[in-house]
PDB file of C-alpha atoms in Angstrom:
ATOM      1  CA  MET W   1      -4.705  16.070 -19.988  1.00  0.00           C
ATOM      2  CA  ASN W   2      -3.006  13.436 -22.838  1.00  0.00           C
ATOM      3  CA  LYS W   3      -5.219  10.418 -23.452  1.00  0.00           C
ATOM      4  CA  LYS W   4      -2.288   8.433 -23.747  1.00  0.00           C
ATOM      5  CA  ILE W   5      -0.977   9.206 -19.382  1.00  0.00           C
ATOM      6  CA  LYS W   6       3.552   9.506 -18.824  1.00  0.00           C
ATOM      7  CA  TRP W   7       4.315   7.667 -16.092  1.00  0.00           C
ATOM      8  CA  GLY W   8       7.802   8.637 -13.825  1.00  0.00           C
ATOM      9  CA  ILE W   9       9.202   5.880 -11.114  1.00  0.00           C
ATOM     10  CA  ILE W  10      11.243   7.507  -8.763  1.00  0.00           C
ATOM     11  CA  GLY W  11      13.469   4.885  -6.711  1.00  0.00           C
ATOM     12  CA  LEU W  12      14.196   2.021  -8.279  1.00  0.00           C
ATOM     13  CA  GLY W  13      13.962  -1.511  -6.379  1.00  0.00           C
ATOM     14  CA  LYS W  14      12.614  -4.728  -6.518  1.00  0.00           C
ATOM     15  CA  ILE W  15       7.903  -3.612  -5.736  1.00  0.00           C
ATOM     16  CA  ALA W  16       9.116  -0.460  -8.824  1.00  0.00           C
ATOM     17  CA  ASN W  17      10.202  -3.404 -11.132  1.00  0.00           C
ATOM     18  CA  LYS W  18       6.985  -5.116 -11.293  1.00  0.00           C
ATOM     19  CA  PHE W  19       4.952  -1.779 -11.396  1.00  0.00           C
ATOM     20  CA  ALA W  20       7.492  -0.997 -14.620  1.00  0.00           C
ATOM     21  CA  GLU W  21       6.041  -4.518 -15.483  1.00  0.00           C
ATOM     22  CA  ASP W  22       2.387  -4.340 -15.209  1.00  0.00           C
ATOM     23  CA  LEU W  23       2.648  -0.643 -16.979  1.00  0.00           C
ATOM     24  CA  GLN W  24       3.635  -2.464 -20.767  1.00  0.00           C
ATOM     25  CA  LEU W  25       0.646  -4.264 -20.278  1.00  0.00           C
ATOM     26  CA  LEU W  26      -1.259  -1.048 -20.299  1.00  0.00           C
ATOM     27  CA  THR W  27      -2.230   0.701 -24.194  1.00  0.00           C
ATOM     28  CA  ASP W  28      -3.294   4.634 -22.811  1.00  0.00           C
ATOM     29  CA  THR W  29      -0.053   4.056 -20.139  1.00  0.00           C
ATOM     30  CA  GLU W  30       3.953   5.298 -21.360  1.00  0.00           C
ATOM     31  CA  LEU W  31       6.277   4.968 -18.795  1.00  0.00           C
ATOM     32  CA  TYR W  32       8.125   8.576 -19.775  1.00  0.00           C
ATOM     33  CA  ALA W  33      11.192   8.800 -17.396  1.00  0.00           C
ATOM     34  CA  VAL W  34      12.759   6.906 -14.787  1.00  0.00           C
ATOM     35  CA  ALA W  35      15.154   7.975 -11.794  1.00  0.00           C
ATOM     36  CA  SER W  36      17.968   6.779  -8.779  1.00  0.00           C
ATOM     37  CA  ARG W  37      20.786   8.740  -7.935  1.00  0.00           C
ATOM     38  CA  ASP W  38      22.521   5.400  -9.233  1.00  0.00           C
ATOM     39  CA  VAL W  39      23.275   7.492 -12.970  1.00  0.00           C
ATOM     40  CA  GLU W  40      23.553   3.199 -14.023  1.00  0.00           C
ATOM     41  CA  LYS W  41      20.705   1.264 -12.821  1.00  0.00           C
ATOM     42  CA  ALA W  42      18.916   4.189 -14.416  1.00  0.00           C
ATOM     43  CA  GLU W  43      20.224   3.925 -17.480  1.00  0.00           C
ATOM     44  CA  LYS W  44      20.000  -0.511 -17.053  1.00  0.00           C
ATOM     45  CA  PHE W  45      16.019  -0.066 -15.893  1.00  0.00           C
ATOM     46  CA  SER W  46      14.762   2.712 -18.541  1.00  0.00           C
ATOM     47  CA  GLU W  47      16.885   0.444 -21.172  1.00  0.00           C
ATOM     48  CA  LYS W  48      14.369  -3.150 -19.469  1.00  0.00           C
ATOM     49  CA  TYR W  49      11.475  -1.049 -19.697  1.00  0.00           C
ATOM     50  CA  ASN W  50      11.613   1.215 -22.787  1.00  0.00           C
ATOM     51  CA  SER W  51      11.192   4.524 -20.125  1.00  0.00           C
ATOM     52  CA  LYS W  52      11.769   7.724 -23.511  1.00  0.00           C
ATOM     53  CA  LYS W  53      14.370   9.376 -20.092  1.00  0.00           C
ATOM     54  CA  PHE W  54      15.925   8.545 -17.292  1.00  0.00           C
ATOM     55  CA  TYR W  55      17.280  11.038 -14.829  1.00  0.00           C
ATOM     56  CA  ALA W  56      20.174  10.209 -11.876  1.00  0.00           C
ATOM     57  CA  SER W  57      17.874  12.720  -9.858  1.00  0.00           C
ATOM     58  CA  TYR W  58      14.312  12.787  -8.771  1.00  0.00           C
ATOM     59  CA  GLU W  59      13.593  16.496  -9.371  1.00  0.00           C
ATOM     60  CA  GLU W  60      14.672  16.371 -12.225  1.00  0.00           C
ATOM     61  CA  LEU W  61      12.550  14.219 -13.638  1.00  0.00           C
ATOM     62  CA  ALA W  62      10.193  15.738 -11.308  1.00  0.00           C
ATOM     63  CA  ALA W  63      10.644  18.572 -13.635  1.00  0.00           C
ATOM     64  CA  ASP W  64      10.307  17.113 -16.895  1.00  0.00           C
ATOM     65  CA  ALA W  65       6.816  18.550 -18.184  1.00  0.00           C
ATOM     66  CA  GLU W  66       5.614  16.083 -20.406  1.00  0.00           C
ATOM     67  CA  ILE W  67       5.190  13.744 -17.061  1.00  0.00           C
ATOM     68  CA  ASP W  68       1.609  12.625 -15.902  1.00  0.00           C
ATOM     69  CA  VAL W  69       1.663  11.848 -12.301  1.00  0.00           C
ATOM     70  CA  ILE W  70       4.506  10.088 -10.680  1.00  0.00           C
ATOM     71  CA  TYR W  71       4.312   7.304  -9.297  1.00  0.00           C
ATOM     72  CA  ILE W  72       7.330   6.560  -6.152  1.00  0.00           C
ATOM     73  CA  ALA W  73       8.228   3.475  -4.711  1.00  0.00           C
ATOM     74  CA  THR W  74      11.673   4.729  -2.531  1.00  0.00           C
ATOM     75  CA  PRO W  75      12.589   3.730   1.501  1.00  0.00           C
ATOM     76  CA  ASN W  76       9.512   5.128   4.099  1.00  0.00           C
ATOM     77  CA  THR W  77      11.676   7.309   5.284  1.00  0.00           C
ATOM     78  CA  PHE W  78      11.662   9.285   2.275  1.00  0.00           C
ATOM     79  CA  HIS W  79       8.186   9.370   1.062  1.00  0.00           C
ATOM     80  CA  PHE W  80       7.097  12.336   2.583  1.00  0.00           C
ATOM     81  CA  GLU W  81       9.895  14.816   1.341  1.00  0.00           C
ATOM     82  CA  ASN W  82       9.949  12.859  -2.032  1.00  0.00           C
ATOM     83  CA  THR W  83       6.058  13.464  -2.618  1.00  0.00           C
ATOM     84  CA  MET W  84       5.899  16.695  -1.230  1.00  0.00           C
ATOM     85  CA  MET W  85       9.035  17.678  -4.760  1.00  0.00           C
ATOM     86  CA  CYS W  86       7.022  16.452  -6.761  1.00  0.00           C
ATOM     87  CA  LEU W  87       3.410  18.443  -5.963  1.00  0.00           C
ATOM     88  CA  LYS W  88       5.761  21.193  -5.434  1.00  0.00           C
ATOM     89  CA  LYS W  89       6.734  20.319  -9.410  1.00  0.00           C
ATOM     90  CA  GLY W  90       3.101  20.240 -10.259  1.00  0.00           C
ATOM     91  CA  LYS W  91       2.974  16.699 -10.711  1.00  0.00           C
ATOM     92  CA  GLY W  92       0.540  14.208  -9.318  1.00  0.00           C
ATOM     93  CA  VAL W  93       1.597  10.933  -7.453  1.00  0.00           C
ATOM     94  CA  LEU W  94       0.951   7.673  -7.053  1.00  0.00           C
ATOM     95  CA  CYS W  95       3.543   6.962  -3.334  1.00  0.00           C
ATOM     96  CA  GLU W  96       4.302   3.194  -1.760  1.00  0.00           C
ATOM     97  CA  LYS W  97       2.638   2.681   1.678  1.00  0.00           C
ATOM     98  CA  PRO W  98       2.668   3.505   3.703  1.00  0.00           C
ATOM     99  CA  LEU W  99       2.176   7.255   2.381  1.00  0.00           C
ATOM    100  CA  GLY W 100       3.970   8.716   5.301  1.00  0.00           C
ATOM    101  CA  ILE W 101       5.147   8.079   8.502  1.00  0.00           C
ATOM    102  CA  ASN W 102       2.920   9.861  10.613  1.00  0.00           C
ATOM    103  CA  TYR W 103       0.457  11.958  10.670  1.00  0.00           C
ATOM    104  CA  ARG W 104       1.563  15.360  10.341  1.00  0.00           C
ATOM    105  CA  GLU W 105       3.033  13.743   7.505  1.00  0.00           C
ATOM    106  CA  VAL W 106       0.055  12.547   5.911  1.00  0.00           C
ATOM    107  CA  GLU W 107      -1.737  15.792   6.462  1.00  0.00           C
ATOM    108  CA  THR W 108       0.838  17.573   5.352  1.00  0.00           C
ATOM    109  CA  MET W 109       0.598  16.144   1.751  1.00  0.00           C
ATOM    110  CA  VAL W 110      -2.520  16.078   1.450  1.00  0.00           C
ATOM    111  CA  ARG W 111      -2.912  19.991   2.015  1.00  0.00           C
ATOM    112  CA  GLU W 112       0.031  19.764  -0.829  1.00  0.00           C
ATOM    113  CA  ALA W 113      -2.104  18.175  -2.831  1.00  0.00           C
ATOM    114  CA  GLU W 114      -5.523  19.715  -2.535  1.00  0.00           C
ATOM    115  CA  SER W 115      -4.332  23.016  -2.193  1.00  0.00           C
ATOM    116  CA  ARG W 116      -2.479  22.552  -5.716  1.00  0.00           C
ATOM    117  CA  ASN W 117      -5.901  20.698  -7.550  1.00  0.00           C
ATOM    118  CA  LEU W 118      -3.187  17.649  -7.719  1.00  0.00           C
ATOM    119  CA  PHE W 119      -3.886  13.400  -8.106  1.00  0.00           C
ATOM    120  CA  LEU W 120      -2.499  12.165  -4.766  1.00  0.00           C
ATOM    121  CA  MET W 121      -3.484   8.524  -4.084  1.00  0.00           C
ATOM    122  CA  GLU W 122      -1.367   5.679  -1.135  1.00  0.00           C
ATOM    123  CA  GLY W 123      -0.211   3.189  -3.287  1.00  0.00           C
ATOM    124  CA  ILE W 124      -1.931  -0.152  -0.718  1.00  0.00           C
ATOM    125  CA  TRP W 125      -2.595  -2.244  -4.225  1.00  0.00           C
ATOM    126  CA  THR W 126      -5.131  -4.243  -1.808  1.00  0.00           C
ATOM    127  CA  ARG W 127      -8.069  -2.220  -2.692  1.00  0.00           C
ATOM    128  CA  PHE W 128      -8.344  -2.720  -6.510  1.00  0.00           C
ATOM    129  CA  ILE W 129      -7.396  -6.342  -6.816  1.00  0.00           C
ATOM    130  CA  PRO W 130     -10.695  -8.260  -8.874  1.00  0.00           C
ATOM    131  CA  ALA W 131     -10.729 -10.362  -4.463  1.00  0.00           C
ATOM    132  CA  THR W 132     -10.702  -7.458  -2.732  1.00  0.00           C
ATOM    133  CA  LYS W 133     -13.800  -5.788  -4.768  1.00  0.00           C
ATOM    134  CA  LYS W 134     -15.752  -9.425  -4.463  1.00  0.00           C
ATOM    135  CA  LEU W 135     -14.734  -8.464  -1.114  1.00  0.00           C
ATOM    136  CA  LEU W 136     -16.597  -6.144  -0.138  1.00  0.00           C
ATOM    137  CA  GLN W 137     -19.297  -6.389  -2.122  1.00  0.00           C
ATOM    138  CA  ILE W 138     -20.169 -10.004   0.092  1.00  0.00           C
ATOM    139  CA  LEU W 139     -19.700  -8.400   3.489  1.00  0.00           C
ATOM    140  CA  ASP W 140     -22.158  -5.348   2.066  1.00  0.00           C
ATOM    141  CA  LYS W 141     -24.885  -8.282   0.438  1.00  0.00           C
ATOM    142  CA  LYS W 142     -24.438  -9.800   4.038  1.00  0.00           C
ATOM    143  CA  MET W 143     -23.274 -12.686   2.286  1.00  0.00           C
ATOM    144  CA  ILE W 144     -21.923 -14.828   6.132  1.00  0.00           C
ATOM    145  CA  GLY W 145     -24.256 -12.273   7.767  1.00  0.00           C
ATOM    146  CA  ASP W 146     -23.009  -9.116  10.060  1.00  0.00           C
ATOM    147  CA  THR W 147     -18.712  -9.081  10.756  1.00  0.00           C
ATOM    148  CA  LEU W 148     -18.421 -10.633  14.098  1.00  0.00           C
ATOM    149  CA  PHE W 149     -14.532  -9.979  14.152  1.00  0.00           C
ATOM    150  CA  ILE W 150     -11.329 -11.224  11.816  1.00  0.00           C
ATOM    151  CA  ARG W 151      -7.631 -12.480  11.839  1.00  0.00           C
ATOM    152  CA  ALA W 152      -5.036 -11.377   9.168  1.00  0.00           C
ATOM    153  CA  ASP W 153      -1.863 -12.339   9.852  1.00  0.00           C
ATOM    154  CA  PHE W 154       1.054 -11.016   7.714  1.00  0.00           C
ATOM    155  CA  GLY W 155       4.010 -12.455   8.355  1.00  0.00           C
ATOM    156  CA  PHE W 156       7.835 -13.289   6.664  1.00  0.00           C
ATOM    157  CA  LYS W 157      12.056 -13.957   7.459  1.00  0.00           C
ATOM    158  CA  ALA W 158      13.534 -11.338   6.210  1.00  0.00           C
ATOM    159  CA  ASP W 159      17.374 -11.114   6.549  1.00  0.00           C
ATOM    160  CA  THR W 160      18.274  -9.660  10.157  1.00  0.00           C
ATOM    161  CA  ASN W 161      20.581  -6.969   8.273  1.00  0.00           C
ATOM    162  CA  PRO W 162      21.565  -4.546  10.835  1.00  0.00           C
ATOM    163  CA  GLU W 163      21.542  -1.516   7.384  1.00  0.00           C
ATOM    164  CA  GLY W 164      19.609  -3.091   4.847  1.00  0.00           C
ATOM    165  CA  ARG W 165      15.354  -1.559   4.647  1.00  0.00           C
ATOM    166  CA  LEU W 166      13.271  -3.606   7.224  1.00  0.00           C
ATOM    167  CA  TYR W 167      15.496  -3.438  10.083  1.00  0.00           C
ATOM    168  CA  ASN W 168      16.896  -0.318  10.014  1.00  0.00           C
ATOM    169  CA  LYS W 169      15.109   2.516  11.838  1.00  0.00           C
ATOM    170  CA  LYS W 170      16.424   5.325   9.348  1.00  0.00           C
ATOM    171  CA  LEU W 171      14.159   3.645   6.438  1.00  0.00           C
ATOM    172  CA  GLY W 172      11.241   3.131   8.603  1.00  0.00           C
ATOM    173  CA  GLY W 173      12.439  -0.630   9.304  1.00  0.00           C
ATOM    174  CA  GLY W 174      10.066  -2.634  11.581  1.00  0.00           C
ATOM    175  CA  SER W 175       7.353  -5.219  10.091  1.00  0.00           C
ATOM    176  CA  LEU W 176       4.439  -3.123  11.043  1.00  0.00           C
ATOM    177  CA  LEU W 177       5.373   0.113   8.150  1.00  0.00           C
ATOM    178  CA  ASP W 178       6.356  -2.402   5.572  1.00  0.00           C
ATOM    179  CA  ILE W 179       4.309  -5.966   6.597  1.00  0.00           C
ATOM    180  CA  GLY W 180       0.865  -4.227   9.244  1.00  0.00           C
ATOM    181  CA  ILE W 181      -0.376  -1.929   6.742  1.00  0.00           C
ATOM    182  CA  TYR W 182      -1.923  -5.282   5.425  1.00  0.00           C
ATOM    183  CA  PRO W 183      -3.502  -6.836   8.633  1.00  0.00           C
ATOM    184  CA  ILE W 184      -4.670  -3.108   9.646  1.00  0.00           C
ATOM    185  CA  TYR W 185      -6.436  -1.909   5.924  1.00  0.00           C
ATOM    186  CA  LEU W 186      -8.345  -5.208   5.893  1.00  0.00           C
ATOM    187  CA  SER W 187      -9.903  -4.104   8.426  1.00  0.00           C
ATOM    188  CA  LEU W 188     -10.997  -0.937   8.461  1.00  0.00           C
ATOM    189  CA  ILE W 189     -12.341  -1.462   4.878  1.00  0.00           C
ATOM    190  CA  THR W 190     -14.418  -4.672   6.682  1.00  0.00           C
ATOM    191  CA  LEU W 191     -14.952  -3.237  10.534  1.00  0.00           C
ATOM    192  CA  GLY W 192     -14.054   0.958  10.357  1.00  0.00           C
ATOM    193  CA  ILE W 193     -12.076   2.387  13.659  1.00  0.00           C
ATOM    194  CA  PRO W 194     -11.767   0.920  16.998  1.00  0.00           C
ATOM    195  CA  ILE W 195     -12.348   1.733  20.063  1.00  0.00           C
ATOM    196  CA  ASP W 196     -10.296   0.765  21.109  1.00  0.00           C
ATOM    197  CA  ILE W 197      -6.730  -1.222  21.234  1.00  0.00           C
ATOM    198  CA  LYS W 198      -4.144  -3.159  22.713  1.00  0.00           C
ATOM    199  CA  VAL W 199      -0.666  -4.411  21.512  1.00  0.00           C
ATOM    200  CA  MET W 200       1.650  -6.176  22.034  1.00  0.00           C
ATOM    201  CA  ALA W 201       5.689  -6.255  20.113  1.00  0.00           C
ATOM    202  CA  ARG W 202       8.971  -7.760  19.795  1.00  0.00           C
ATOM    203  CA  MET W 203      11.364  -5.105  19.935  1.00  0.00           C
ATOM    204  CA  THR W 204      15.658  -5.546  17.149  1.00  0.00           C
ATOM    205  CA  ASP W 205      18.523  -4.682  18.622  1.00  0.00           C
ATOM    206  CA  THR W 206      18.044  -1.244  15.894  1.00  0.00           C
ATOM    207  CA  ASP W 207      14.938  -0.439  17.909  1.00  0.00           C
ATOM    208  CA  VAL W 208      12.122  -1.541  14.697  1.00  0.00           C
ATOM    209  CA  ASP W 209       9.530  -4.044  15.427  1.00  0.00           C
ATOM    210  CA  SER W 210      10.467  -7.471  14.479  1.00  0.00           C
ATOM    211  CA  TYR W 211       6.825  -8.957  15.403  1.00  0.00           C
ATOM    212  CA  CYS W 212       3.278  -6.865  16.035  1.00  0.00           C
ATOM    213  CA  SER W 213       0.179  -8.522  17.743  1.00  0.00           C
ATOM    214  CA  MET W 214      -2.163  -6.202  17.736  1.00  0.00           C
ATOM    215  CA  LEU W 215      -5.850  -6.496  18.681  1.00  0.00           C
ATOM    216  CA  PHE W 216      -8.372  -4.447  18.255  1.00  0.00           C
ATOM    217  CA  ASP W 217     -11.920  -3.646  19.964  1.00  0.00           C
ATOM    218  CA  TYR W 218     -15.389  -1.806  17.716  1.00  0.00           C
ATOM    219  CA  ASP W 219     -18.200   0.129  19.356  1.00  0.00           C
ATOM    220  CA  ASN W 220     -20.542  -3.440  17.954  1.00  0.00           C
ATOM    221  CA  GLY W 221     -18.711  -5.651  19.245  1.00  0.00           C
ATOM    222  CA  ALA W 222     -16.842  -7.268  17.194  1.00  0.00           C
ATOM    223  CA  LYS W 223     -13.627  -7.813  17.480  1.00  0.00           C
ATOM    224  CA  ALA W 224      -9.953  -7.663  14.743  1.00  0.00           C
ATOM    225  CA  ILE W 225      -7.133 -10.031  15.693  1.00  0.00           C
ATOM    226  CA  LEU W 226      -3.924  -8.890  13.565  1.00  0.00           C
ATOM    227  CA  GLU W 227      -0.652  -9.680  13.441  1.00  0.00           C
ATOM    228  CA  SER W 228       2.958  -8.744  11.357  1.00  0.00           C
ATOM    229  CA  THR W 229       6.306  -9.799  12.063  1.00  0.00           C
ATOM    230  CA  ILE W 230       9.550  -9.816   9.435  1.00  0.00           C
ATOM    231  CA  GLU W 231      11.333 -13.801  12.448  1.00  0.00           C
ATOM    232  CA  ALA W 232       8.787 -16.142  11.219  1.00  0.00           C
ATOM    233  CA  ASN W 233       6.808 -17.861   7.391  1.00  0.00           C
ATOM    234  CA  THR W 234       3.238 -17.110   8.462  1.00  0.00           C
ATOM    235  CA  PRO W 235       0.729 -18.040   6.399  1.00  0.00           C
ATOM    236  CA  THR W 236      -0.339 -14.522   5.338  1.00  0.00           C
ATOM    237  CA  GLU W 237      -3.978 -15.639   5.642  1.00  0.00           C
ATOM    238  CA  ALA W 238      -7.059 -13.548   6.457  1.00  0.00           C
ATOM    239  CA  TYR W 239     -10.220 -14.709   7.752  1.00  0.00           C
ATOM    240  CA  ILE W 240     -14.092 -12.670   7.983  1.00  0.00           C
ATOM    241  CA  TYR W 241     -16.177 -14.067  10.914  1.00  0.00           C
ATOM    242  CA  GLY W 242     -20.045 -13.696  10.529  1.00  0.00           C
ATOM    243  CA  SER W 243     -23.428 -14.703  12.961  1.00  0.00           C
ATOM    244  CA  LYS W 244     -24.328 -16.669   8.669  1.00  0.00           C
ATOM    245  CA  GLY W 245     -20.583 -18.049   7.866  1.00  0.00           C
ATOM    246  CA  SER W 246     -16.993 -17.251   7.450  1.00  0.00           C
ATOM    247  CA  LEU W 247     -15.111 -17.018   4.823  1.00  0.00           C
ATOM    248  CA  LYS W 248     -10.860 -16.581   4.263  1.00  0.00           C
ATOM    249  CA  LEU W 249      -8.650 -14.737   2.025  1.00  0.00           C
ATOM    250  CA  HIS W 250      -5.826 -17.424   0.319  1.00  0.00           C
ATOM    251  CA  SER W 251      -2.314 -16.235   1.317  1.00  0.00           C
ATOM    252  CA  ARG W 252      -1.746 -13.983   0.701  1.00  0.00           C
ATOM    253  CA  PHE W 253      -3.725 -12.063   1.102  1.00  0.00           C
ATOM    254  CA  HIS W 254      -3.733  -8.539   0.632  1.00  0.00           C
ATOM    255  CA  HIS W 255      -3.622  -9.745  -3.285  1.00  0.00           C
ATOM    256  CA  SER W 256      -5.046 -12.881  -3.004  1.00  0.00           C
ATOM    257  CA  GLU W 257      -6.528 -14.551  -6.017  1.00  0.00           C
ATOM    258  CA  LYS W 258      -8.777 -17.650  -4.454  1.00  0.00           C
ATOM    259  CA  ILE W 259     -11.965 -16.019  -0.976  1.00  0.00           C
ATOM    260  CA  THR W 260     -14.017 -19.818   0.034  1.00  0.00           C
ATOM    261  CA  ILE W 261     -16.854 -18.773   2.068  1.00  0.00           C
ATOM    262  CA  PHE W 262     -18.847 -20.935   4.695  1.00  0.00           C
ATOM    263  CA  GLN W 263     -21.967 -20.887   4.393  1.00  0.00           C
ATOM    264  CA  ASN W 264     -24.849 -23.263   5.807  1.00  0.00           C
ATOM    265  CA  GLY W 265     -21.635 -26.089   5.825  1.00  0.00           C
ATOM    266  CA  GLU W 266     -21.674 -25.839   2.495  1.00  0.00           C
ATOM    267  CA  THR W 267     -17.912 -24.468   1.263  1.00  0.00           C
ATOM    268  CA  SER W 268     -17.877 -23.034  -1.804  1.00  0.00           C
ATOM    269  CA  THR W 269     -14.509 -20.399  -3.682  1.00  0.00           C
ATOM    270  CA  LEU W 270     -14.057 -18.348  -5.914  1.00  0.00           C
ATOM    271  CA  ASN W 271     -11.386 -18.171  -8.210  1.00  0.00           C
ATOM    272  CA  LEU W 272     -10.310 -14.614  -8.581  1.00  0.00           C
ATOM    273  CA  LYS W 273      -7.240 -13.854 -10.396  1.00  0.00           C
ATOM    274  CA  PHE W 274      -4.967 -10.901 -11.149  1.00  0.00           C
ATOM    275  CA  LYS W 275      -3.618  -9.065 -14.122  1.00  0.00           C
ATOM    276  CA  GLY W 276      -0.038  -9.084 -14.734  1.00  0.00           C
ATOM    277  CA  ASN W 277       1.812  -8.541 -11.402  1.00  0.00           C
ATOM    278  CA  GLY W 278      -1.284  -7.356  -9.617  1.00  0.00           C
ATOM    279  CA  TYR W 279      -0.030  -3.911  -9.358  1.00  0.00           C
ATOM    280  CA  ILE W 280      -1.774  -3.617 -12.778  1.00  0.00           C
ATOM    281  CA  HIS W 281      -5.797  -2.560 -10.793  1.00  0.00           C
ATOM    282  CA  GLU W 282      -4.322   0.925  -9.314  1.00  0.00           C
ATOM    283  CA  ILE W 283      -2.698   2.308 -12.258  1.00  0.00           C
ATOM    284  CA  GLU W 284      -5.507   1.815 -14.316  1.00  0.00           C
ATOM    285  CA  GLU W 285      -7.597   3.108 -10.990  1.00  0.00           C
ATOM    286  CA  VAL W 286      -5.549   6.130 -11.685  1.00  0.00           C
ATOM    287  CA  ASN W 287      -4.977   6.182 -15.364  1.00  0.00           C
ATOM    288  CA  LYS W 288      -9.281   5.947 -14.844  1.00  0.00           C
ATOM    289  CA  CYS W 289      -9.053   9.364 -12.549  1.00  0.00           C
ATOM    290  CA  LEU W 290      -6.441  11.659 -14.173  1.00  0.00           C
ATOM    291  CA  LEU W 291      -9.036  11.431 -17.437  1.00  0.00           C
ATOM    292  CA  HIS W 292     -11.129  12.502 -15.958  1.00  0.00           C
ATOM    293  CA  GLY W 293      -9.992  15.425 -13.507  1.00  0.00           C
ATOM    294  CA  LYS W 294     -10.622  13.956  -9.941  1.00  0.00           C
ATOM    295  CA  ILE W 295      -7.414  14.281  -7.993  1.00  0.00           C
ATOM    296  CA  GLU W 296      -8.199  11.412  -5.655  1.00  0.00           C
ATOM    297  CA  SER W 297     -10.524   8.042  -5.373  1.00  0.00           C
ATOM    298  CA  SER W 298     -13.383   7.851  -4.659  1.00  0.00           C
ATOM    299  CA  LYS W 299     -12.227   3.471  -4.020  1.00  0.00           C
ATOM    300  CA  LEU W 300      -8.748   4.905  -1.844  1.00  0.00           C
ATOM    301  CA  PRO W 301      -9.861   8.275  -0.819  1.00  0.00           C
ATOM    302  CA  LEU W 302      -6.796  10.504   1.289  1.00  0.00           C
ATOM    303  CA  LYS W 303      -9.282  10.395   3.647  1.00  0.00           C
ATOM    304  CA  THR W 304      -8.432   6.578   3.960  1.00  0.00           C
ATOM    305  CA  SER W 305      -4.805   6.723   3.888  1.00  0.00           C
ATOM    306  CA  ILE W 306      -5.437   9.561   7.513  1.00  0.00           C
ATOM    307  CA  ASN W 307      -7.641   6.855   9.020  1.00  0.00           C
ATOM    308  CA  VAL W 308      -3.955   4.080   8.391  1.00  0.00           C
ATOM    309  CA  ILE W 309      -1.181   6.692   9.415  1.00  0.00           C
ATOM    310  CA  LYS W 310      -3.783   7.657  12.661  1.00  0.00           C
ATOM    311  CA  LEU W 311      -4.180   4.190  13.413  1.00  0.00           C
ATOM    312  CA  ILE W 312      -0.741   3.243  13.386  1.00  0.00           C
ATOM    313  CA  ASP W 313       0.017   6.061  15.191  1.00  0.00           C
ATOM    314  CA  ARG W 314      -1.763   5.371  18.053  1.00  0.00           C
ATOM    315  CA  ILE W 315       0.278   1.790  17.992  1.00  0.00           C
ATOM    316  CA  LYS W 316       3.476   3.005  17.817  1.00  0.00           C
ATOM    317  CA  ALA W 317       2.617   4.564  20.421  1.00  0.00           C
ATOM    318  CA  GLU W 318       1.400   0.646  22.633  1.00  0.00           C
ATOM    319  CA  ILE W 319       5.407  -0.022  22.055  1.00  0.00           C
ATOM    320  CA  GLY W 320       7.110   2.965  21.731  1.00  0.00           C
ATOM    321  CA  LEU W 321       8.675   3.085  18.206  1.00  0.00           C
ATOM    322  CA  GLU W 322       9.807   6.298  17.051  1.00  0.00           C
ATOM    323  CA  TYR W 323      11.182   6.643  13.323  1.00  0.00           C
ATOM    324  CA  GLU W 324      12.406  10.832  13.775  1.00  0.00           C
ATOM    325  CA  THR W 325      11.344  13.217  11.384  1.00  0.00           C
TER     326      THR W 325
END
């Protein structure tokens, strides 16, 4: 493995721009090539972020022998196709969340990566920001006691264009896959896998969920109350209540820079700034894994991604949400 990790990017939308900005901040990293179906878009992106090459096809980028790992930032329903193509070309992959739109896709991707001894990780950047690292330390030390229940919401008012990414079923639209995954992931790293779930949702004319409310029940009696919506702006905060106190992950909780702890009638606040746009921390994790010959991250193992999609599949079944595959 080269000392400097050479990245490729497939899909050059809003998130890819933020990701590319963060790539520039690392000295052991090079944005080597970018690809879009629109060659002019690829060329402009390449000029903006100083990549060595740009391509008008994803396949050409994946076939470039110089590239070590590829970041996939295409719409949700293309993650499986794009990731499998990259893996079959012998490339490690960091794929934006959700890794796939159902368990079958994720399980197939994991098997493909493992069979080829290639790196694969879902881009849940939340796991790598300083606030999440501190949160897990607080919970591990039982600073607020045993977790009794958590509340987390994520909502913003989206453009209701039926052809847009968030309302288009063919692109994996809806609140659940786009932002509901964040409160779900938080519940998973704090409480584990629920024994029972109850879900209510509101569906759009395009047959995706615009609002989803989830209640998770755990074998120790703990609860998780979670919401996602593309209908309205919500606080996008998370609260964890324990037997000895509570804490708040300030907005937006999935990349929070502030945790407030409430304990014994006292309040303390931790300021936990992330670097760049926040994506730099997951980039550093991928680089470290590649340099040490690891095919998955111990902080965000593939088993976690499998557990996430299994939960999402259960929720989809409850609300009658199906995507064509």
